Amino acid sequence: MIAKIIGSILVVVACSAIGFQMSKRLADRPRQIRQLRSSLTLLETEIGYGTRHLSEACTSIAQREQGIISHLFKEWGHRLSQMDGSSTYECFQEVIEQCWKITAMGKAEKSILLSLCQTLGMSDRENQLHHLHLTKTNLEVEEDLARDEQARYEKMYKSMGLLTGILLAILLI
């Protein structure tokens, strides 16, 4: 009997943890998008007024940011500085494919960022600035959608995790 009670408690705790983890991912998405937009503003300043190479600009931005966005820009800077015949887009694409799994961002943000990467380092300054501005605008729309999704589903994931755990515990007893 005690084993069933302990097992039931563990099931409730595990299901609740899953619900809270899913809820946290929903909360992280708008924050990461906002942080990415902020980083792109820094990149826009570097391209518009700076005289650094793109790899140095990315490394500089990585030092100013934190978390996964910092890691993303750090990897971009590293890959760009060691270009082994790859194009700028290929360097960015490899990093995005490698790092995207650990972000809370979705496919829409990934495609927006990949379309930006096609112009970075390949066109003139004005065109790059225009695409950066367009990307920030698109990310702002995605951030609003992510906030709406968070408001709609965050409590539901927490509640569903707990209730699923309770249901399984009742079925076990």
mmCIF file of C-alpha atoms in Angstrom:
data_model
loop_
_atom_site.group_PDB
_atom_site.id
_atom_site.type_symbol
_atom_site.label_atom_id
_atom_site.label_comp_id
_atom_site.label_asym_id
_atom_site.label_seq_id
_atom_site.Cartn_x
_atom_site.Cartn_y
_atom_site.Cartn_z
ATOM 1 C CA MET A 1 0.000 0.000 0.000
ATOM 2 C CA ILE A 2 2.798 2.419 0.878
ATOM 3 C CA ALA A 3 4.522 1.600 -2.414
ATOM 4 C CA LYS A 4 1.345 2.577 -4.300
ATOM 5 C CA ILE A 5 1.100 5.874 -2.441
ATOM 6 C CA ILE A 6 4.759 6.703 -3.071
ATOM 7 C CA GLY A 7 4.360 5.695 -6.711
ATOM 8 C CA SER A 8 1.254 7.853 -7.020
ATOM 9 C CA ILE A 9 3.039 10.846 -5.526
ATOM 10 C CA LEU A 10 5.937 10.370 -7.941
ATOM 11 C CA VAL A 11 3.528 10.162 -10.894
ATOM 12 C CA VAL A 12 1.787 13.383 -9.827
ATOM 13 C CA VAL A 13 5.118 15.154 -9.359
ATOM 14 C CA ALA A 14 6.467 13.922 -12.711
ATOM 15 C CA CYS A 15 3.336 14.903 -14.654
ATOM 16 C CA SER A 16 3.249 18.289 -12.930
ATOM 17 C CA ALA A 17 6.906 18.845 -13.798
ATOM 18 C CA ILE A 18 6.180 18.074 -17.446
ATOM 19 C CA GLY A 19 3.302 20.557 -17.439
ATOM 20 C CA PHE A 20 5.421 23.240 -15.807
ATOM 21 C CA GLN A 21 8.262 22.600 -18.273
ATOM 22 C CA MET A 22 5.916 23.010 -21.231
ATOM 23 C CA SER A 23 4.555 26.161 -19.634
ATOM 24 C CA LYS A 24 8.087 27.506 -19.161
ATOM 25 C CA ARG A 25 8.839 26.933 -22.834
ATOM 26 C CA LEU A 26 5.803 29.042 -23.724
ATOM 27 C CA ALA A 27 7.051 31.803 -21.434
ATOM 28 C CA ASP A 28 10.600 31.619 -22.816
ATOM 29 C CA ARG A 29 9.569 32.060 -26.445
ATOM 30 C CA PRO A 30 8.499 35.741 -26.329
ATOM 31 C CA ARG A 31 11.498 36.577 -24.148
ATOM 32 C CA GLN A 32 13.928 34.962 -26.583
ATOM 33 C CA ILE A 33 12.296 36.669 -29.558
ATOM 34 C CA ARG A 34 12.570 40.028 -27.783
ATOM 35 C CA GLN A 35 16.219 39.311 -26.994
ATOM 36 C CA LEU A 36 16.859 38.348 -30.628
ATOM 37 C CA ARG A 37 15.243 41.591 -31.800
ATOM 38 C CA SER A 38 17.464 43.525 -29.417
ATOM 39 C CA SER A 39 20.526 41.721 -30.757
ATOM 40 C CA LEU A 40 19.496 42.486 -34.314
ATOM 41 C CA THR A 41 19.237 46.166 -33.365
ATOM 42 C CA LEU A 42 22.843 45.973 -32.173
ATOM 43 C CA LEU A 43 23.794 44.255 -35.433
ATOM 44 C CA GLU A 44 21.962 46.961 -37.353
ATOM 45 C CA THR A 45 24.037 49.587 -35.532
ATOM 46 C CA GLU A 46 27.251 47.667 -36.229
ATOM 47 C CA ILE A 47 26.444 47.405 -39.936
ATOM 48 C CA GLY A 48 25.199 50.977 -40.235
ATOM 49 C CA TYR A 49 27.908 52.779 -38.295
ATOM 50 C CA GLY A 50 30.630 50.298 -37.494
ATOM 51 C CA THR A 51 33.697 49.358 -39.438
ATOM 52 C CA ARG A 52 34.084 45.844 -38.034
ATOM 53 C CA HIS A 53 33.776 42.654 -39.985
ATOM 54 C CA LEU A 54 30.563 40.700 -39.533
ATOM 55 C CA SER A 55 32.353 38.051 -37.468
ATOM 56 C CA GLU A 56 33.679 40.682 -35.036
ATOM 57 C CA ALA A 57 30.253 42.311 -34.815
ATOM 58 C CA CYS A 58 28.636 38.967 -33.961
ATOM 59 C CA THR A 59 31.256 38.248 -31.306
ATOM 60 C CA SER A 60 30.729 41.704 -29.807
ATOM 61 C CA ILE A 61 26.967 41.181 -29.672
ATOM 62 C CA ALA A 62 27.474 37.774 -28.046
ATOM 63 C CA GLN A 63 29.397 39.438 -25.232
ATOM 64 C CA ARG A 64 26.539 41.890 -24.598
ATOM 65 C CA GLU A 65 23.740 39.324 -24.609
ATOM 66 C CA GLN A 66 23.026 36.317 -22.431
ATOM 67 C CA GLY A 67 21.613 32.839 -22.767
ATOM 68 C CA ILE A 68 20.906 31.100 -26.034
ATOM 69 C CA ILE A 69 20.986 34.305 -28.093
ATOM 70 C CA SER A 70 24.506 34.991 -26.860
ATOM 71 C CA HIS A 71 25.470 31.443 -27.801
ATOM 72 C CA LEU A 72 23.929 31.882 -31.248
ATOM 73 C CA PHE A 73 25.888 35.054 -31.998
ATOM 74 C CA LYS A 74 29.067 33.625 -30.482
ATOM 75 C CA GLU A 75 28.843 30.606 -32.790
ATOM 76 C CA TRP A 76 28.100 32.854 -35.770
ATOM 77 C CA GLY A 77 31.173 34.937 -35.032
ATOM 78 C CA HIS A 78 33.308 31.839 -34.584
ATOM 79 C CA ARG A 79 32.113 30.215 -37.808
ATOM 80 C CA LEU A 80 32.500 33.430 -39.798
ATOM 81 C CA SER A 81 36.042 33.953 -38.548
ATOM 82 C CA GLN A 82 36.959 30.425 -39.639
ATOM 83 C CA MET A 83 35.227 30.437 -43.013
ATOM 84 C CA ASP A 84 36.600 27.405 -44.789
ATOM 85 C CA GLY A 85 35.191 28.118 -48.211
ATOM 86 C CA SER A 86 31.651 28.399 -46.892
ATOM 87 C CA SER A 87 29.456 31.332 -47.754
ATOM 88 C CA THR A 88 28.169 33.640 -45.062
ATOM 89 C CA TYR A 89 24.717 32.131 -45.453
ATOM 90 C CA GLU A 90 26.055 28.599 -45.014
ATOM 91 C CA CYS A 91 27.828 29.618 -41.801
ATOM 92 C CA PHE A 92 24.662 31.182 -40.407
ATOM 93 C CA GLN A 93 22.497 28.283 -41.558
ATOM 94 C CA GLU A 94 24.738 25.673 -39.897
ATOM 95 C CA VAL A 95 24.648 27.518 -36.589
ATOM 96 C CA ILE A 96 20.877 27.981 -36.734
ATOM 97 C CA GLU A 97 20.323 24.298 -37.515
ATOM 98 C CA GLN A 98 22.665 23.304 -34.695
ATOM 99 C CA CYS A 99 21.355 25.686 -32.014
ATOM 100 C CA TRP A 100 17.666 25.968 -32.837
ATOM 101 C CA LYS A 101 16.685 22.805 -30.966
ATOM 102 C CA ILE A 102 17.675 24.331 -27.653
ATOM 103 C CA THR A 103 15.708 27.539 -28.171
ATOM 104 C CA ALA A 104 12.048 27.995 -27.352
ATOM 105 C CA MET A 105 11.456 29.713 -30.682
ATOM 106 C CA GLY A 106 9.419 28.138 -33.455
ATOM 107 C CA LYS A 107 9.631 27.500 -37.170
ATOM 108 C CA ALA A 108 8.335 30.956 -38.080
ATOM 109 C CA GLU A 109 11.201 32.706 -36.291
ATOM 110 C CA LYS A 110 13.670 30.272 -37.821
ATOM 111 C CA SER A 111 12.485 30.987 -41.365
ATOM 112 C CA ILE A 112 12.524 34.747 -40.719
ATOM 113 C CA LEU A 113 16.100 34.536 -39.470
ATOM 114 C CA LEU A 114 17.222 32.304 -42.333
ATOM 115 C CA SER A 115 15.800 34.727 -44.884
ATOM 116 C CA LEU A 116 17.769 37.538 -43.207
ATOM 117 C CA CYS A 117 20.935 35.445 -43.330
ATOM 118 C CA GLN A 118 20.670 35.182 -47.101
ATOM 119 C CA THR A 119 21.336 38.916 -47.408
ATOM 120 C CA LEU A 120 23.883 39.448 -44.631
ATOM 121 C CA GLY A 121 27.339 39.863 -46.053
ATOM 122 C CA MET A 122 26.057 39.436 -49.604
ATOM 123 C CA SER A 123 24.578 42.817 -50.413
ATOM 124 C CA ASP A 124 25.351 46.464 -49.864
ATOM 125 C CA ARG A 125 24.962 48.190 -46.511
ATOM 126 C CA GLU A 126 21.607 49.812 -47.288
ATOM 127 C CA ASN A 127 20.052 46.548 -48.424
ATOM 128 C CA GLN A 128 21.307 44.761 -45.308
ATOM 129 C CA LEU A 129 19.903 47.502 -43.082
ATOM 130 C CA HIS A 130 16.571 47.294 -44.894
ATOM 131 C CA HIS A 131 16.407 43.521 -44.388
ATOM 132 C CA LEU A 132 17.388 43.853 -40.729
ATOM 133 C CA HIS A 133 14.573 46.333 -40.187
ATOM 134 C CA LEU A 134 12.124 44.043 -41.999
ATOM 135 C CA THR A 135 13.277 41.071 -39.925
ATOM 136 C CA LYS A 136 12.828 42.979 -36.670
ATOM 137 C CA THR A 137 9.304 43.942 -37.760
ATOM 138 C CA ASN A 138 8.447 40.337 -38.600
ATOM 139 C CA LEU A 139 9.889 39.154 -35.286
ATOM 140 C CA GLU A 140 7.795 41.751 -33.472
ATOM 141 C CA VAL A 141 4.665 40.235 -35.012
ATOM 142 C CA GLU A 142 5.818 36.752 -33.974
ATOM 143 C CA GLU A 143 6.537 38.015 -30.462
ATOM 144 C CA ASP A 144 2.973 39.325 -30.179
ATOM 145 C CA LEU A 145 1.635 35.973 -31.369
ATOM 146 C CA ALA A 146 3.885 34.159 -28.887
ATOM 147 C CA ARG A 147 2.621 36.365 -26.046
ATOM 148 C CA ASP A 148 -0.969 35.605 -27.027
ATOM 149 C CA GLU A 149 -0.202 31.895 -27.121
ATOM 150 C CA GLN A 150 1.487 32.137 -23.739
ATOM 151 C CA ALA A 151 -1.509 33.906 -22.208
ATOM 152 C CA ARG A 152 -3.882 31.354 -23.692
ATOM 153 C CA TYR A 153 -2.047 28.108 -22.906
ATOM 154 C CA GLU A 154 0.377 28.652 -20.023
ATOM 155 C CA LYS A 155 -2.113 27.953 -17.219
ATOM 156 C CA MET A 156 -3.653 25.126 -19.207
ATOM 157 C CA TYR A 157 -0.326 23.264 -19.454
ATOM 158 C CA LYS A 158 0.276 23.612 -15.729
ATOM 159 C CA SER A 159 -3.228 22.450 -14.871
ATOM 160 C CA MET A 160 -3.208 19.598 -17.376
ATOM 161 C CA GLY A 161 0.095 18.313 -16.020
ATOM 162 C CA LEU A 162 -1.204 18.269 -12.473
ATOM 163 C CA LEU A 163 -4.606 16.824 -13.388
ATOM 164 C CA THR A 164 -3.070 14.140 -15.596
ATOM 165 C CA GLY A 165 -0.825 13.146 -12.714
ATOM 166 C CA ILE A 166 -3.758 12.969 -10.333
ATOM 167 C CA LEU A 167 -5.780 10.902 -12.820
ATOM 168 C CA LEU A 168 -2.923 8.438 -13.288
ATOM 169 C CA ALA A 169 -2.411 8.253 -9.518
ATOM 170 C CA ILE A 170 -6.096 7.442 -9.014
ATOM 171 C CA LEU A 171 -5.896 4.756 -11.677
ATOM 172 C CA LEU A 172 -2.823 3.263 -9.989
ATOM 173 C CA ILE A 173 -4.497 3.036 -6.590
#
